[in-house]
Amino acid sequence: MAISQDVKAYPIYLKKIDGFYAVWNDSIPIATQGKTLEEALYMAKDAIELMAYDAFCNGEKIIDPDENVETEDDYDFKNFVVCDMYRYVRLDNDNKVKKNCTIPESLAKAAESRGINFSKVLTYALEKEVEMV
């Protein structure tokens, strides 16, 4: 399955509270935390990529990053995390489902005579239709 790698940088806000780094973005919305700064940044990236996966699975638009969005909450610093918006889609693509479809008989015969793999062509066409390639 050829799924594009759509990489986006999302702004996040961080505040150290009781030995943890709280991380959030009001416009997505995500909120998470980490014991170290490295862990907090990883958790923010993971939360955003999971949000994108959930939107994709539900046929919803993935929220684009907005650099101009601010937060009303007090924060120590603002940073960006670079996210692969289709990482979880690629991880989940091993499960195959059987679908029945109807096409014109002449088209089926022409494709069969050329040894065309119907599943491969349909997969590619659907990926293109839902903007995964």
Short mmCIF file of C-alpha atoms in Angstrom, two decimals, residues 20-69:
data_model
loop_
_atom_site.label_atom_id
_atom_site.label_comp_id
_atom_site.label_asym_id
_atom_site.label_seq_id
_atom_site.Cartn_x
_atom_site.Cartn_y
_atom_site.Cartn_z
CA PHE A 20 6.51 16.73 34.71
CA TYR A 21 6.21 18.67 31.49
CA ALA A 22 2.59 19.37 30.61
CA VAL A 23 2.05 19.75 26.85
CA TRP A 24 -1.00 21.07 25.00
CA ASN A 25 -2.34 22.79 21.91
CA ASP A 26 -5.73 24.46 22.30
CA SER A 27 -6.66 24.38 18.60
CA ILE A 28 -6.24 20.64 17.94
CA PRO A 29 -6.99 19.88 20.91
CA ILE A 30 -4.42 17.61 22.55
CA ALA A 31 -3.01 17.48 26.05
CA THR A 32 -0.38 15.11 27.38
CA GLN A 33 2.69 15.05 29.59
CA GLY A 34 6.13 13.58 30.05
CA LYS A 35 8.59 13.17 32.89
CA THR A 36 11.41 14.51 30.72
CA LEU A 37 11.33 17.09 27.98
CA GLU A 38 12.19 14.39 25.42
CA GLU A 39 9.31 12.21 26.61
CA ALA A 40 6.88 15.15 26.60
CA LEU A 41 7.79 16.03 23.00
CA TYR A 42 7.40 12.39 21.95
CA MET A 43 4.01 12.16 23.68
CA ALA A 44 2.83 15.36 21.94
CA LYS A 45 3.89 13.99 18.55
CA ASP A 46 2.18 10.67 19.29
CA ALA A 47 -1.03 12.38 20.47
CA ILE A 48 -1.23 14.50 17.30
CA GLU A 49 -0.55 11.50 15.03
CA LEU A 50 -3.25 9.50 16.86
CA MET A 51 -5.65 12.44 16.45
CA ALA A 52 -4.92 12.39 12.72
CA TYR A 53 -5.47 8.62 12.55
CA ASP A 54 -8.80 8.94 14.34
CA ALA A 55 -9.90 11.71 11.95
CA PHE A 56 -8.81 9.62 8.95
CA CYS A 57 -10.68 6.52 10.19
CA ASN A 58 -13.84 8.57 10.73
CA GLY A 59 -13.66 10.27 7.32
CA GLU A 60 -13.00 13.66 8.92
CA LYS A 61 -10.54 16.34 7.86
CA ILE A 62 -7.22 16.28 9.71
CA ILE A 63 -6.78 19.58 11.54
CA ASP A 64 -3.98 21.65 9.99
CA PRO A 65 -1.41 23.32 12.22
CA ASP A 66 -1.93 27.00 12.97
CA GLU A 67 1.25 28.84 13.96
CA ASN A 68 -0.70 31.93 14.97
CA VAL A 69 -2.93 30.23 17.52
#
